[in-house]
Amino acid sequence: MTNMANAVWVYVEHKSGHPQESSIEVVCEGRRLADQMKAELTVLLFGRSVQDAAAFLGEYGADEVWRAESDDWTYDQPEAYAAVLSALVKEHDPAIFLFPATVSGEDLAFRVAARAKIGISSRCDKLQLGNDGVLLQNRLAYDNRVHLTESFAGGRTRMATVSPGAMKVKKLAQVAAPRVVSLEPVRYLRPEDQRVKVVGFIKADPATIDIRDAEIIVAGGKGVGGTEGFRAITDLAEAVGGAVAGSRMAVDVGAIGKDRQIGQSGKSVSPELLISCGISGANAHTIGMRDAKVVIAINKDKSAPLMKMADLGVVGDFHEIAPVLIERLKELVPQHVRVDEAAKETLL
Amino acid sequence: MTLHSVQPAAEKLLGMPGSLFGTTLIIAGVALFLVNLSRRLLLLFRSQYDPRFSSLGKRFLALLTDGFLQKKLPRFYPVAGALHIIIFWGFLVLVLRTVELAGVGMKPDFALPFLEGGFGAIYTLVREIFSLLVLLACGGAFYRRAVVKPERYKGSHQGEAYLVLLLIAFLMLSDMTFEGSGLVLDRSAGTGHLGSRAVMLLMSGWSSETLISIRLASYWSHMAGLILFLNLLPFSKHFHVLTALPNVFFRKLTRGEAKPPRWDVPAVEKLQTVGVKSLNDLSWKQILDLYSCTECGRCTDNCPAHAAGRRLSPKMVTMKLRDYGVGGKGGTDGGLPVSGGVITDEEIWGCTTCGSCEEQCPVAVEHVDKIIDMRRYLVGMESRFPCEIENAYRNAEIYGDPQGMGRARRREWASGLKLTELENPGNAEILYWVGCAGAFDERYREVATAFVSLLQKAGVAFSILGSEEGCCGDFARRTGNEYLFQFLARKNIEVLQRFNGKKVVTTCPHCFNALKNEYRQLGCTVEVNHHSEYLLELAGEGRLQIPGGATFSISYHDSCYLGRYNGIYEAPRNLLQLGGAKVVELDRNRERGFCCGAGGGYLWLEEQGKRLNEMRVDNVVAANLEVVATACPFCLLMLQDGIKAREETAGLRVLDIAEFIAEKGGAAP
């Protein structure tokens, strides 16, 4: 191991040994800072089967790759990782330690910062070295209305998470294979550091998922009818693997719960696909769905405001269209992941 | 006068001269009253600045009509109103008699100089008439409370009301007895009228001793009753006897103008705390309101939120605040907070600020400003508000409109109209303030378009502000987000001041009210017309021809911010009539118009209980007509929504007045 006194560290997330795009961006930013500081860039890789990634990361400027592997680490173990990383930080005192600002990256970064008692800026979109070598950490705050520049006093290590998409990816022209250092995580782990063990991921059931997270939504309104009419909505949602939602009218007639209401007094959704059935599209509703990527509207009234917003407008009775559509979808999308099977499926 | 008869001041009582007893009783009674009065006044003096001395002429006029003539009392409640007028006028008449009687107890042979002779005889007759009328009115009022039991008295201090009614009746009876017994003892003094005459007839032939005892007993019990009544005043709703007239005099002259958080600090960001936490944060007029409340419940009886089953009752808000203040804890900061404590969040957030309570209140209590002040505290200091409005706040702050459509899209609705004059505000005759609804709401854009077509037809050179226009801030102010209101208002004021002197016309009563009545608090006065007024003006000048065509009946729904807030009831109706419509009044119209449910920020809030728009649609359906006209985007959208929710309403249309006129041959060929 080289002298760490002036090192830049980057934690890299990966899927089965393939570093994620958001992490590569952080590696490139680490390289840029390390060059300015005339320092070494150390990349930290945790998990299983991370061997292949080392050479790959060299292309983006990693001088050294530290890998920590364990058979128990089929899935990321934030608690254990945090214990190891914070111990390493305390031991080596790097100058800068960066994480990707993904959900899991931040989960880990904040744990490490707290354990090592180091200040951290989250979701930075720009990092600069000030004249006196101080790291200036820039980020948006207050609902993206204010741009803050933060710098920390005291201690040596500066920590930040970096917003995905904020940094440029740049391959090195001349690549030298990085040195690979294998760590022994066991050295740093105490039993109390492994209270939580991640044993798997279960894919969310579109039928129960929060509609704000749904990628496909089938929404019904007054035109669909009451609870009875909504059966067809549920069937259609199942056929396309989408979540059921509706307008306030649908909540009023009791067809769906309040938590599935789209609109001003409900939720704002941004699915990849929204199939909107029997919803005329009053402003109070469209406020909640205008971020949908693709909108298909089915309505008897071709002058309904929602038809104007739709990428595809189908004029007709939903209850005539739905059965045909569902049949056809079943042919085209033969096997849908059902809930019970999804429980066994994993996402990684 | 009958005073040569047995004189209380000359007779011994409890071993001391009557005059000494009387003087002691009256001085002690009045002193005790003054002590309790000053305690009440303490809260008043600790309160905040409130300028209420402008337009004295208007104030004196209001004092005459609403105060002394009691104009509002019989308006919707004829029986109760008539009973109160009798008692009130009776009190006024009997003030003189009371002074006279007080003198009688302190000095033998006491007489008010001007009550001798002719005026005295007339006065005696008049007061005898009123004594009897007041007595009968007390009986009527007692019957109403005990037997009729109007719903609006629920929660009022009933025991106190009965006590005072009995006391007043007793005062009348004891006076009659005093007078009548004296007349029997000294028949030369006269024959009496009405009440005292009846007493005379009853007691004629009774022994002198009995009559003397009765006369003295009736006098001293009358005085004791009077002192008791006086000392009950500061502790009860009957404090209004003293405070109601001043409260009417100092009433708010522009209902549409919400009180700023502090009159002496116009810019909200200069305030350490915003809104009402303790009673000391209320203005002196707001404290006077609390003392003036008569617990009559007309406010609650006409409150749409209450009718929909929400927790809010304006009467109870006033009563709770007063009882808290009078209980001694209200003035201190250590006690329960007023907002979200004494008055619950549910009550504070139930209000649509429709102003119906204030319209009804006979003593000019201002309920809505207190609600707004309490919301200000919750929003500004505690960040406590219904979560669904958060998006509207954020959108208005960032994008300049509550929907979050953005300033860049403000002109979009007019893109198909190909209006060259839109580009040149400097040369325009008027500025059309489109508002967020006109700019962004799919349905209401049709109204904006119809209005523009009428302007074009009338040859009016007009302009819109396009991306320079922003949310007027009404919803923010009404939900207590004063920061946001002032932020939005200042941006608009900057733009409006560039066109200083140009008339602004709005289609939205909420924008209208904000621009007309509220921006002046931030230093911007601008001439604003609502489109109902402006179209009528154009028609009157002959610039806008409206072919009447076949007459047919339509109903009209009053907007609160147009009607109650700004007194514009007739303009939209007249306009509809010009268009050939026979306007059929809905149940609950004009001053009593029923809120559509969207005011006070409720366009962005979720209603609890019954929906107001659906309740209002009941009235519309009952009218059994094909068209209901409105003059407000909130009302239009809410009614349309309410109609959509029902089955039997197929074919029922909601139209803005401008659409109706345009449709009636205004714009269309």
Short mmCIF file of N, CA, C and O in Angstrom, two decimals, chain A residues 8 70 87 138 236 267 304 323:
data_model
loop_
_atom_site.label_atom_id
_atom_site.label_comp_id
_atom_site.label_asym_id
_atom_site.label_seq_id
_atom_site.Cartn_x
_atom_site.Cartn_y
_atom_site.Cartn_z
N VAL A 8 -7.07 10.15 -2.79
CA VAL A 8 -8.49 10.32 -3.06
C VAL A 8 -9.10 8.92 -3.14
O VAL A 8 -8.58 8.06 -3.85
N SER A 70 -16.26 -11.43 0.45
CA SER A 70 -16.68 -12.44 1.43
C SER A 70 -17.79 -13.26 0.81
O SER A 70 -18.58 -12.75 0.01
N ALA A 87 -13.56 1.91 9.53
CA ALA A 87 -12.29 1.51 10.14
C ALA A 87 -11.13 1.87 9.21
O ALA A 87 -10.09 2.37 9.66
N ASN A 138 -20.14 21.59 -3.88
CA ASN A 138 -21.32 22.33 -4.36
C ASN A 138 -22.52 21.41 -4.53
O ASN A 138 -22.41 20.33 -5.08
N LEU A 236 -56.97 -5.26 -16.75
CA LEU A 236 -56.08 -4.65 -17.72
C LEU A 236 -54.71 -4.39 -17.09
O LEU A 236 -53.67 -4.64 -17.70
N LYS A 267 -51.96 11.89 -5.57
CA LYS A 267 -50.52 11.82 -5.79
C LYS A 267 -50.14 12.26 -7.20
O LYS A 267 -50.95 12.19 -8.11
N ALA A 304 -62.68 15.33 -24.73
CA ALA A 304 -62.22 15.37 -23.33
C ALA A 304 -60.80 15.92 -23.28
O ALA A 304 -59.96 15.57 -24.10
N PRO A 323 -62.00 -5.81 -22.87
CA PRO A 323 -61.86 -7.27 -23.02
C PRO A 323 -60.98 -7.65 -24.21
O PRO A 323 -60.13 -8.54 -24.10
#
